[in-house]
Amino acid sequence: MRNIELRHKFPPSRSGRMLKKMVPGAVLALLATPILAAELKPGNELTLGGGVDVAPRYSGSDESRVTTALVLDYAMANGFFVSTTRGIGYGNNIGKLNYSTALSYRTGRKDRNVDSDAISDGSDGSDDLRGMGDVKGSALGVPALGYEVTDWLNVQLQAEVPISQRSNGEALHFSIISPFYKSAKNSVTLALTGSWGTSKYMQTYYGVSAAQSAASGFSRYDAGSGIYAWSMNMDWTHKLNEDWSVVAAAGFTQLAGDARNSPIVQRKASPTGSLKVTYSF
């Protein structure tokens, strides 16, 4: 699956809505780091932008793919949001406790190369998966909780609950986030994320059924529930002026458990990255 993008309160700036999640099973509301509600603003705010994302063709692929990234994020002062990265939902906080819920989308996976130049449905894919069949994308419910332990340390818990294609399975992401640097022009955030999948999730994205084995040549493989990835991501936002910003992200994902040992996995550790320019008003 594609790396997931999420947005959260930390740090309390426009860049907070543009962190990228790095684990497989990416969601257009989640992502390289699971993110919660953005800090409430005095008024509504619209952020537009674009750039590029770099990620493996699929989770475990040894080939990378460059894709076009579009950003549209409308955040209302009352906590409601509509976003290409966060989905459609609501987020707020009670003191240091943050909460949000959103309707989002987990991209699918195809058993053929996906054109890197085209803006498509965001699905991953590779010719190396020929015979594995396509994995359809899932509409998701994305509840999340976060707690600001200190000004420089936040913890977050986020779930992916399929509403459609429920056989794709559920996933859970736990993150430790440190917005360790912030100035008038720059902010830097570091995040460490552990991702856990149900048996359905693991079998969908890392398992090989008897039918898939016969069609693809991969050995049959049953993947059980458990932690499937550890990810680290660094996000840097540079404000050109009051409205324009440049956001760069670099990350690294290490597959674990049954995901690491899957026969479809060609590379157990993969880099990710993105570069975007945004305008907010």
PDB file of C-alpha atoms in Angstrom:
ATOM      1  CA  MET A   1       0.000   0.000   0.000  1.00  0.00           C
ATOM      2  CA  ARG A   2       0.959   3.567  -0.408  1.00  0.00           C
ATOM      3  CA  ASN A   3       2.510   5.551   2.358  1.00  0.00           C
ATOM      4  CA  ILE A   4      -0.034   7.216   4.272  1.00  0.00           C
ATOM      5  CA  GLU A   5      -0.311  11.054   4.885  1.00  0.00           C
ATOM      6  CA  LEU A   6      -1.785  12.498   8.105  1.00  0.00           C
ATOM      7  CA  ARG A   7      -1.983  15.880   9.714  1.00  0.00           C
ATOM      8  CA  HIS A   8      -1.996  16.906  13.389  1.00  0.00           C
ATOM      9  CA  LYS A   9      -1.678  19.585  15.981  1.00  0.00           C
ATOM     10  CA  PHE A  10       2.069  19.156  16.324  1.00  0.00           C
ATOM     11  CA  PRO A  11       3.634  21.498  15.481  1.00  0.00           C
ATOM     12  CA  PRO A  12       0.827  24.115  15.631  1.00  0.00           C
ATOM     13  CA  SER A  13       1.435  25.506  12.147  1.00  0.00           C
ATOM     14  CA  ARG A  14       0.347  25.040   8.530  1.00  0.00           C
ATOM     15  CA  SER A  15       3.079  22.465   8.174  1.00  0.00           C
ATOM     16  CA  GLY A  16       1.318  20.260  10.709  1.00  0.00           C
ATOM     17  CA  ARG A  17      -1.197  19.346   8.036  1.00  0.00           C
ATOM     18  CA  MET A  18       1.501  18.238   5.653  1.00  0.00           C
ATOM     19  CA  LEU A  19       3.496  15.524   7.385  1.00  0.00           C
ATOM     20  CA  LYS A  20       3.765  12.341   5.444  1.00  0.00           C
ATOM     21  CA  LYS A  21       3.228   8.855   6.832  1.00  0.00           C
ATOM     22  CA  MET A  22       5.717   6.225   5.878  1.00  0.00           C
ATOM     23  CA  VAL A  23       4.147   2.890   6.672  1.00  0.00           C
ATOM     24  CA  PRO A  24       2.459   0.565   4.195  1.00  0.00           C
ATOM     25  CA  GLY A  25      -1.297   0.860   4.171  1.00  0.00           C
ATOM     26  CA  ALA A  26      -1.148   4.556   3.636  1.00  0.00           C
ATOM     27  CA  VAL A  27      -4.256   6.538   3.872  1.00  0.00           C
ATOM     28  CA  LEU A  28      -5.044   9.844   2.222  1.00  0.00           C
ATOM     29  CA  ALA A  29      -5.831  11.113   5.660  1.00  0.00           C
ATOM     30  CA  LEU A  30      -2.986   9.580   7.475  1.00  0.00           C
ATOM     31  CA  LEU A  31      -0.025   8.570   6.323  1.00  0.00           C
ATOM     32  CA  ALA A  32       4.398   9.399   6.319  1.00  0.00           C
ATOM     33  CA  THR A  33       3.201   9.986  10.300  1.00  0.00           C
ATOM     34  CA  PRO A  34      -0.278   9.547  11.741  1.00  0.00           C
ATOM     35  CA  ILE A  35      -1.638  12.989  12.518  1.00  0.00           C
ATOM     36  CA  LEU A  36      -4.447  14.340  14.622  1.00  0.00           C
ATOM     37  CA  ALA A  37      -6.460  17.523  14.687  1.00  0.00           C
ATOM     38  CA  ALA A  38      -4.751  20.709  13.595  1.00  0.00           C
ATOM     39  CA  GLU A  39      -4.723  23.521  16.129  1.00  0.00           C
ATOM     40  CA  LEU A  40      -7.879  25.601  15.878  1.00  0.00           C
ATOM     41  CA  LYS A  41      -7.428  28.895  14.032  1.00  0.00           C
ATOM     42  CA  PRO A  42      -9.223  32.214  14.612  1.00  0.00           C
ATOM     43  CA  GLY A  43     -10.846  31.730  11.196  1.00  0.00           C
ATOM     44  CA  ASN A  44     -11.136  29.265   8.335  1.00  0.00           C
ATOM     45  CA  GLU A  45      -7.961  28.472   6.382  1.00  0.00           C
ATOM     46  CA  LEU A  46      -7.453  27.038   2.886  1.00  0.00           C
ATOM     47  CA  THR A  47      -4.104  25.534   1.870  1.00  0.00           C
ATOM     48  CA  LEU A  48      -3.326  24.678  -1.763  1.00  0.00           C
ATOM     49  CA  GLY A  49      -0.146  23.180  -3.140  1.00  0.00           C
ATOM     50  CA  GLY A  50       1.662  20.522  -5.054  1.00  0.00           C
ATOM     51  CA  GLY A  51       4.923  18.676  -5.478  1.00  0.00           C
ATOM     52  CA  VAL A  52       6.282  15.141  -5.664  1.00  0.00           C
ATOM     53  CA  ASP A  53       6.346  12.025  -3.486  1.00  0.00           C
ATOM     54  CA  VAL A  54       8.940   9.243  -3.671  1.00  0.00           C
ATOM     55  CA  ALA A  55       8.088   5.803  -2.253  1.00  0.00           C
ATOM     56  CA  PRO A  56       8.433   2.075  -3.066  1.00  0.00           C
ATOM     57  CA  ARG A  57       6.181   0.743  -5.835  1.00  0.00           C
ATOM     58  CA  TYR A  58       4.536  -1.321  -3.107  1.00  0.00           C
ATOM     59  CA  SER A  59       5.414  -2.174   0.471  1.00  0.00           C
ATOM     60  CA  GLY A  60       8.456  -4.418   0.128  1.00  0.00           C
ATOM     61  CA  SER A  61       9.368  -3.492  -3.450  1.00  0.00           C
ATOM     62  CA  ASP A  62      13.004  -2.832  -4.334  1.00  0.00           C
ATOM     63  CA  GLU A  63      11.940  -0.195  -6.888  1.00  0.00           C
ATOM     64  CA  SER A  64      10.884   3.373  -6.096  1.00  0.00           C
ATOM     65  CA  ARG A  65       8.203   5.414  -7.819  1.00  0.00           C
ATOM     66  CA  VAL A  66       7.882   9.186  -8.185  1.00  0.00           C
ATOM     67  CA  THR A  67       4.306  10.497  -8.132  1.00  0.00           C
ATOM     68  CA  THR A  68       2.620  13.856  -8.405  1.00  0.00           C
ATOM     69  CA  ALA A  69       1.321  15.156  -5.074  1.00  0.00           C
ATOM     70  CA  LEU A  70      -1.582  17.588  -4.822  1.00  0.00           C
ATOM     71  CA  VAL A  71      -2.529  19.368  -1.599  1.00  0.00           C
ATOM     72  CA  LEU A  72      -5.957  20.808  -0.830  1.00  0.00           C
ATOM     73  CA  ASP A  73      -6.739  21.360   2.834  1.00  0.00           C
ATOM     74  CA  TYR A  74      -9.675  23.399   4.130  1.00  0.00           C
ATOM     75  CA  ALA A  75      -9.693  23.750   7.913  1.00  0.00           C
ATOM     76  CA  MET A  76     -12.565  25.469   9.688  1.00  0.00           C
ATOM     77  CA  ALA A  77     -12.202  27.302  12.982  1.00  0.00           C
ATOM     78  CA  ASN A  78     -14.745  24.965  14.589  1.00  0.00           C
ATOM     79  CA  GLY A  79     -12.573  21.892  13.910  1.00  0.00           C
ATOM     80  CA  PHE A  80     -14.158  20.466  10.754  1.00  0.00           C
ATOM     81  CA  PHE A  81     -11.834  19.819   7.797  1.00  0.00           C
ATOM     82  CA  VAL A  82     -11.852  18.631   4.186  1.00  0.00           C
ATOM     83  CA  SER A  83      -8.459  17.557   2.897  1.00  0.00           C
ATOM     84  CA  THR A  84      -6.689  15.474   0.270  1.00  0.00           C
ATOM     85  CA  THR A  85      -4.343  14.307   3.019  1.00  0.00           C
ATOM     86  CA  ARG A  86      -6.593  14.075   6.086  1.00  0.00           C
ATOM     87  CA  GLY A  87      -9.929  13.127   4.537  1.00  0.00           C
ATOM     88  CA  ILE A  88     -13.228  14.591   5.731  1.00  0.00           C
ATOM     89  CA  GLY A  89     -13.642  14.879   9.471  1.00  0.00           C
ATOM     90  CA  TYR A  90     -13.495  16.758  12.725  1.00  0.00           C
ATOM     91  CA  GLY A  91     -10.729  17.344  15.257  1.00  0.00           C
ATOM     92  CA  ASN A  92     -10.418  19.223  18.517  1.00  0.00           C
ATOM     93  CA  ASN A  93      -8.709  19.082  21.884  1.00  0.00           C
ATOM     94  CA  ILE A  94      -9.477  19.034  25.597  1.00  0.00           C
ATOM     95  CA  GLY A  95      -6.459  20.561  27.233  1.00  0.00           C
ATOM     96  CA  LYS A  96      -3.477  18.471  26.191  1.00  0.00           C
ATOM     97  CA  LEU A  97      -5.659  15.638  24.855  1.00  0.00           C
ATOM     98  CA  ASN A  98      -6.292  15.775  21.092  1.00  0.00           C
ATOM     99  CA  TYR A  99      -8.931  13.763  19.266  1.00  0.00           C
ATOM    100  CA  SER A 100     -10.162  13.473  15.697  1.00  0.00           C
ATOM    101  CA  THR A 101     -12.253  11.267  13.467  1.00  0.00           C
ATOM    102  CA  ALA A 102     -12.282  11.243   9.686  1.00  0.00           C
ATOM    103  CA  LEU A 103     -13.592   9.452   6.626  1.00  0.00           C
ATOM    104  CA  SER A 104     -10.599   8.653   4.442  1.00  0.00           C
ATOM    105  CA  TYR A 105      -9.310   6.231   1.803  1.00  0.00           C
ATOM    106  CA  ARG A 106      -6.637   3.534   1.737  1.00  0.00           C
ATOM    107  CA  THR A 107      -5.220   3.135  -1.748  1.00  0.00           C
ATOM    108  CA  GLY A 108      -5.185  -0.207  -3.510  1.00  0.00           C
ATOM    109  CA  ARG A 109      -2.407  -2.312  -5.027  1.00  0.00           C
ATOM    110  CA  LYS A 110      -2.156  -3.574  -8.612  1.00  0.00           C
ATOM    111  CA  ASP A 111      -0.205  -6.549  -9.936  1.00  0.00           C
ATOM    112  CA  ARG A 112       1.439  -4.438 -12.633  1.00  0.00           C
ATOM    113  CA  ASN A 113       3.491  -1.275 -12.876  1.00  0.00           C
ATOM    114  CA  VAL A 114       1.504   1.908 -12.303  1.00  0.00           C
ATOM    115  CA  ASP A 115       2.392   4.871 -14.535  1.00  0.00           C
ATOM    116  CA  SER A 116       4.490   7.254 -12.443  1.00  0.00           C
ATOM    117  CA  ASP A 117       3.674  10.229 -14.652  1.00  0.00           C
ATOM    118  CA  ALA A 118      -0.091  10.120 -14.351  1.00  0.00           C
ATOM    119  CA  ILE A 119      -2.365  11.373 -11.580  1.00  0.00           C
ATOM    120  CA  SER A 120      -4.365   8.201 -10.909  1.00  0.00           C
ATOM    121  CA  ASP A 121      -6.237   6.748  -7.970  1.00  0.00           C
ATOM    122  CA  GLY A 122      -2.965   6.593  -6.057  1.00  0.00           C
ATOM    123  CA  SER A 123      -2.682   2.797  -6.198  1.00  0.00           C
ATOM    124  CA  ASP A 124       0.665   1.091  -5.799  1.00  0.00           C
ATOM    125  CA  GLY A 125       1.711  -1.657  -8.163  1.00  0.00           C
ATOM    126  CA  SER A 126       4.522  -3.604  -9.784  1.00  0.00           C
ATOM    127  CA  ASP A 127       5.066  -6.112 -12.579  1.00  0.00           C
ATOM    128  CA  ASP A 128       6.835  -8.210  -9.947  1.00  0.00           C
ATOM    129  CA  LEU A 129       3.399  -8.989  -8.494  1.00  0.00           C
ATOM    130  CA  ARG A 130       2.004 -10.547 -11.702  1.00  0.00           C
ATOM    131  CA  GLY A 131      -0.516 -13.226 -10.756  1.00  0.00           C
ATOM    132  CA  MET A 132      -1.160 -11.837  -7.270  1.00  0.00           C
ATOM    133  CA  GLY A 133      -4.272  -9.993  -8.450  1.00  0.00           C
ATOM    134  CA  ASP A 134      -5.336  -6.459  -7.553  1.00  0.00           C
ATOM    135  CA  VAL A 135      -6.120  -5.303  -4.018  1.00  0.00           C
ATOM    136  CA  LYS A 136      -9.037  -2.876  -4.116  1.00  0.00           C
ATOM    137  CA  GLY A 137      -8.862   0.385  -2.198  1.00  0.00           C
ATOM    138  CA  SER A 138     -10.891   0.806   0.993  1.00  0.00           C
ATOM    139  CA  ALA A 139     -12.993   3.632   2.382  1.00  0.00           C
ATOM    140  CA  LEU A 140     -11.842   4.075   5.976  1.00  0.00           C
ATOM    141  CA  GLY A 141     -12.973   5.368   9.308  1.00  0.00           C
ATOM    142  CA  VAL A 142      -9.952   6.945  11.003  1.00  0.00           C
ATOM    143  CA  PRO A 143     -10.333   7.654  14.738  1.00  0.00           C
ATOM    144  CA  ALA A 144      -7.286   9.085  16.499  1.00  0.00           C
ATOM    145  CA  LEU A 145      -6.126  10.251  19.910  1.00  0.00           C
ATOM    146  CA  GLY A 146      -3.063  12.217  20.907  1.00  0.00           C
ATOM    147  CA  TYR A 147      -1.544  13.608  24.072  1.00  0.00           C
ATOM    148  CA  GLU A 148       0.951  16.442  24.474  1.00  0.00           C
ATOM    149  CA  VAL A 149       3.293  15.102  27.136  1.00  0.00           C
ATOM    150  CA  THR A 150       5.558  18.145  26.930  1.00  0.00           C
ATOM    151  CA  ASP A 151       6.152  20.966  24.466  1.00  0.00           C
ATOM    152  CA  TRP A 152       8.688  18.758  22.690  1.00  0.00           C
ATOM    153  CA  LEU A 153       7.089  15.302  23.035  1.00  0.00           C
ATOM    154  CA  ASN A 154       3.692  14.086  21.822  1.00  0.00           C
ATOM    155  CA  VAL A 155       2.184  10.591  21.564  1.00  0.00           C
ATOM    156  CA  GLN A 156      -0.531   9.538  19.110  1.00  0.00           C
ATOM    157  CA  LEU A 157      -2.668   6.480  18.455  1.00  0.00           C
ATOM    158  CA  GLN A 158      -4.549   6.116  15.187  1.00  0.00           C
ATOM    159  CA  ALA A 159      -6.681   3.324  13.725  1.00  0.00           C
ATOM    160  CA  GLU A 160      -7.633   2.405  10.158  1.00  0.00           C
ATOM    161  CA  VAL A 161     -11.064   0.738  10.092  1.00  0.00           C
ATOM    162  CA  PRO A 162     -12.285  -0.315   6.608  1.00  0.00           C
ATOM    163  CA  ILE A 163     -15.848   0.611   5.764  1.00  0.00           C
ATOM    164  CA  SER A 164     -15.695  -0.896   2.271  1.00  0.00           C
ATOM    165  CA  GLN A 165     -13.558  -3.919   1.325  1.00  0.00           C
ATOM    166  CA  ARG A 166     -13.565  -4.928   4.972  1.00  0.00           C
ATOM    167  CA  SER A 167     -11.623  -8.093   4.153  1.00  0.00           C
ATOM    168  CA  ASN A 168      -8.569  -5.839   3.662  1.00  0.00           C
ATOM    169  CA  GLY A 169      -8.332  -5.640   7.437  1.00  0.00           C
ATOM    170  CA  GLU A 170      -7.636  -3.094  10.150  1.00  0.00           C
ATOM    171  CA  ALA A 171      -4.377  -1.411  11.122  1.00  0.00           C
ATOM    172  CA  LEU A 172      -3.206   0.536  14.154  1.00  0.00           C
ATOM    173  CA  HIS A 173      -0.403   3.107  14.321  1.00  0.00           C
ATOM    174  CA  PHE A 174       1.347   4.396  17.444  1.00  0.00           C
ATOM    175  CA  SER A 175       3.624   7.419  17.095  1.00  0.00           C
ATOM    176  CA  ILE A 176       6.038   9.357  19.243  1.00  0.00           C
ATOM    177  CA  ILE A 177       6.445  12.839  17.779  1.00  0.00           C
ATOM    178  CA  SER A 178       8.926  15.542  18.671  1.00  0.00           C
ATOM    179  CA  PRO A 179       8.471  19.054  17.246  1.00  0.00           C
ATOM    180  CA  PHE A 180      12.001  19.767  18.430  1.00  0.00           C
ATOM    181  CA  TYR A 181      12.724  22.966  16.513  1.00  0.00           C
ATOM    182  CA  LYS A 182      10.587  25.969  15.635  1.00  0.00           C
ATOM    183  CA  SER A 183      11.445  29.527  14.610  1.00  0.00           C
ATOM    184  CA  ALA A 184       9.717  32.316  12.722  1.00  0.00           C
ATOM    185  CA  LYS A 185      10.776  30.797   9.380  1.00  0.00           C
ATOM    186  CA  ASN A 186      11.462  27.117  10.044  1.00  0.00           C
ATOM    187  CA  SER A 187      10.018  24.164  11.915  1.00  0.00           C
ATOM    188  CA  VAL A 188      11.352  20.612  12.127  1.00  0.00           C
ATOM    189  CA  THR A 189       9.440  17.581  13.400  1.00  0.00           C
ATOM    190  CA  LEU A 190      10.733  14.055  14.013  1.00  0.00           C
ATOM    191  CA  ALA A 191       8.366  11.081  14.315  1.00  0.00           C
ATOM    192  CA  LEU A 192       8.825   7.400  15.166  1.00  0.00           C
ATOM    193  CA  THR A 193       5.878   5.141  14.277  1.00  0.00           C
ATOM    194  CA  GLY A 194       5.087   1.502  14.948  1.00  0.00           C
ATOM    195  CA  SER A 195       2.353  -0.124  12.825  1.00  0.00           C
ATOM    196  CA  TRP A 196       0.273  -3.182  13.712  1.00  0.00           C
ATOM    197  CA  GLY A 197      -2.085  -5.108  11.428  1.00  0.00           C
ATOM    198  CA  THR A 198      -4.824  -7.676  11.946  1.00  0.00           C
ATOM    199  CA  SER A 199      -4.512 -11.117  10.340  1.00  0.00           C
ATOM    200  CA  LYS A 200      -6.771  -9.958   7.470  1.00  0.00           C
ATOM    201  CA  TYR A 201      -4.605  -6.903   6.870  1.00  0.00           C
ATOM    202  CA  MET A 202      -1.394  -8.915   6.952  1.00  0.00           C
ATOM    203  CA  GLN A 203      -2.712 -11.613   4.633  1.00  0.00           C
ATOM    204  CA  THR A 204      -4.035  -9.021   2.167  1.00  0.00           C
ATOM    205  CA  TYR A 205      -0.773  -7.083   1.810  1.00  0.00           C
ATOM    206  CA  TYR A 206       1.919  -9.657   2.696  1.00  0.00           C
ATOM    207  CA  GLY A 207       0.336 -13.110   2.422  1.00  0.00           C
ATOM    208  CA  VAL A 208       0.192 -15.446  -0.585  1.00  0.00           C
ATOM    209  CA  SER A 209      -2.848 -17.716  -0.937  1.00  0.00           C
ATOM    210  CA  ALA A 210      -2.796 -21.073  -2.715  1.00  0.00           C
ATOM    211  CA  ALA A 211      -4.446 -19.521  -5.789  1.00  0.00           C
ATOM    212  CA  GLN A 212      -2.017 -16.600  -5.806  1.00  0.00           C
ATOM    213  CA  SER A 213       0.906 -18.994  -5.442  1.00  0.00           C
ATOM    214  CA  ALA A 214      -0.209 -21.020  -8.454  1.00  0.00           C
ATOM    215  CA  ALA A 215      -0.695 -17.883 -10.591  1.00  0.00           C
ATOM    216  CA  SER A 216       2.382 -15.926  -9.513  1.00  0.00           C
ATOM    217  CA  GLY A 217       5.038 -18.492  -8.644  1.00  0.00           C
ATOM    218  CA  PHE A 218       5.504 -17.125  -5.114  1.00  0.00           C
ATOM    219  CA  SER A 219       5.543 -19.702  -2.324  1.00  0.00           C
ATOM    220  CA  ARG A 220       2.347 -19.941  -0.325  1.00  0.00           C
ATOM    221  CA  TYR A 221       2.603 -17.789   2.791  1.00  0.00           C
ATOM    222  CA  ASP A 222       0.257 -17.165   5.698  1.00  0.00           C
ATOM    223  CA  ALA A 223       0.858 -13.852   7.451  1.00  0.00           C
ATOM    224  CA  GLY A 224      -0.482 -13.475  10.981  1.00  0.00           C
ATOM    225  CA  SER A 225      -1.413 -10.387  12.968  1.00  0.00           C
ATOM    226  CA  GLY A 226       1.320  -8.320  14.560  1.00  0.00           C
ATOM    227  CA  ILE A 227       3.653  -5.368  14.176  1.00  0.00           C
ATOM    228  CA  TYR A 228       4.569  -5.095  10.511  1.00  0.00           C
ATOM    229  CA  ALA A 229       6.657  -1.912  10.298  1.00  0.00           C
ATOM    230  CA  TRP A 230       8.742   0.630  12.186  1.00  0.00           C
ATOM    231  CA  SER A 231       9.092   4.025  10.560  1.00  0.00           C
ATOM    232  CA  MET A 232      11.041   7.213  11.175  1.00  0.00           C
ATOM    233  CA  ASN A 233      10.193  10.472   9.464  1.00  0.00           C
ATOM    234  CA  MET A 234      11.629  14.003   9.549  1.00  0.00           C
ATOM    235  CA  ASP A 235       9.552  16.915   8.303  1.00  0.00           C
ATOM    236  CA  TRP A 236      10.959  20.385   7.595  1.00  0.00           C
ATOM    237  CA  THR A 237       8.817  23.422   6.763  1.00  0.00           C
ATOM    238  CA  HIS A 238      10.327  26.683   5.581  1.00  0.00           C
ATOM    239  CA  LYS A 239       8.069  29.743   5.360  1.00  0.00           C
ATOM    240  CA  LEU A 240       8.938  31.909   2.381  1.00  0.00           C
ATOM    241  CA  ASN A 241       6.509  34.562   3.613  1.00  0.00           C
ATOM    242  CA  GLU A 242       3.181  34.756   5.458  1.00  0.00           C
ATOM    243  CA  ASP A 243       1.392  32.668   2.815  1.00  0.00           C
ATOM    244  CA  TRP A 244       3.942  30.554   0.899  1.00  0.00           C
ATOM    245  CA  SER A 245       5.823  27.585   2.377  1.00  0.00           C
ATOM    246  CA  VAL A 246       8.140  24.808   1.225  1.00  0.00           C
ATOM    247  CA  VAL A 247       7.678  21.441   2.943  1.00  0.00           C
ATOM    248  CA  ALA A 248      10.264  18.661   2.648  1.00  0.00           C
ATOM    249  CA  ALA A 249      10.068  15.216   4.253  1.00  0.00           C
ATOM    250  CA  ALA A 250      12.486  12.311   4.426  1.00  0.00           C
ATOM    251  CA  GLY A 251      11.801   8.970   6.007  1.00  0.00           C
ATOM    252  CA  PHE A 252      12.755   5.351   6.411  1.00  0.00           C
ATOM    253  CA  THR A 253      10.583   2.266   6.948  1.00  0.00           C
ATOM    254  CA  GLN A 254      11.773  -1.093   8.280  1.00  0.00           C
ATOM    255  CA  LEU A 255       9.408  -4.028   7.786  1.00  0.00           C
ATOM    256  CA  ALA A 256       9.036  -6.383  10.741  1.00  0.00           C
ATOM    257  CA  GLY A 257       7.442  -9.661  11.775  1.00  0.00           C
ATOM    258  CA  ASP A 258       5.564 -11.675   9.161  1.00  0.00           C
ATOM    259  CA  ALA A 259       5.711  -8.759   6.736  1.00  0.00           C
ATOM    260  CA  ARG A 260       9.511  -8.866   6.762  1.00  0.00           C
ATOM    261  CA  ASN A 261       9.539 -12.582   5.868  1.00  0.00           C
ATOM    262  CA  SER A 262       6.923 -12.433   3.098  1.00  0.00           C
ATOM    263  CA  PRO A 263       8.034 -13.892  -0.269  1.00  0.00           C
ATOM    264  CA  ILE A 264       6.766 -10.777  -2.073  1.00  0.00           C
ATOM    265  CA  VAL A 265       9.132  -8.552  -0.061  1.00  0.00           C
ATOM    266  CA  GLN A 266      12.272  -7.747  -2.040  1.00  0.00           C
ATOM    267  CA  ARG A 267      13.610  -5.005   0.227  1.00  0.00           C
ATOM    268  CA  LYS A 268      12.961  -5.000   3.954  1.00  0.00           C
ATOM    269  CA  ALA A 269      14.004  -1.358   4.510  1.00  0.00           C
ATOM    270  CA  SER A 270      12.894   1.470   2.218  1.00  0.00           C
ATOM    271  CA  PRO A 271      13.447   5.245   2.047  1.00  0.00           C
ATOM    272  CA  THR A 272      10.626   7.700   1.347  1.00  0.00           C
ATOM    273  CA  GLY A 273      10.528  11.408   0.659  1.00  0.00           C
ATOM    274  CA  SER A 274       8.466  14.332  -0.563  1.00  0.00           C
ATOM    275  CA  LEU A 275       8.821  17.960  -1.602  1.00  0.00           C
ATOM    276  CA  LYS A 276       5.863  20.350  -1.778  1.00  0.00           C
ATOM    277  CA  VAL A 277       5.142  24.053  -2.146  1.00  0.00           C
ATOM    278  CA  THR A 278       1.962  25.382  -0.504  1.00  0.00           C
ATOM    279  CA  TYR A 279      -0.048  28.582  -0.362  1.00  0.00           C
ATOM    280  CA  SER A 280      -2.391  29.293   2.566  1.00  0.00           C
ATOM    281  CA  PHE A 281      -5.050  31.948   2.912  1.00  0.00           C
TER     282      PHE A 281
END
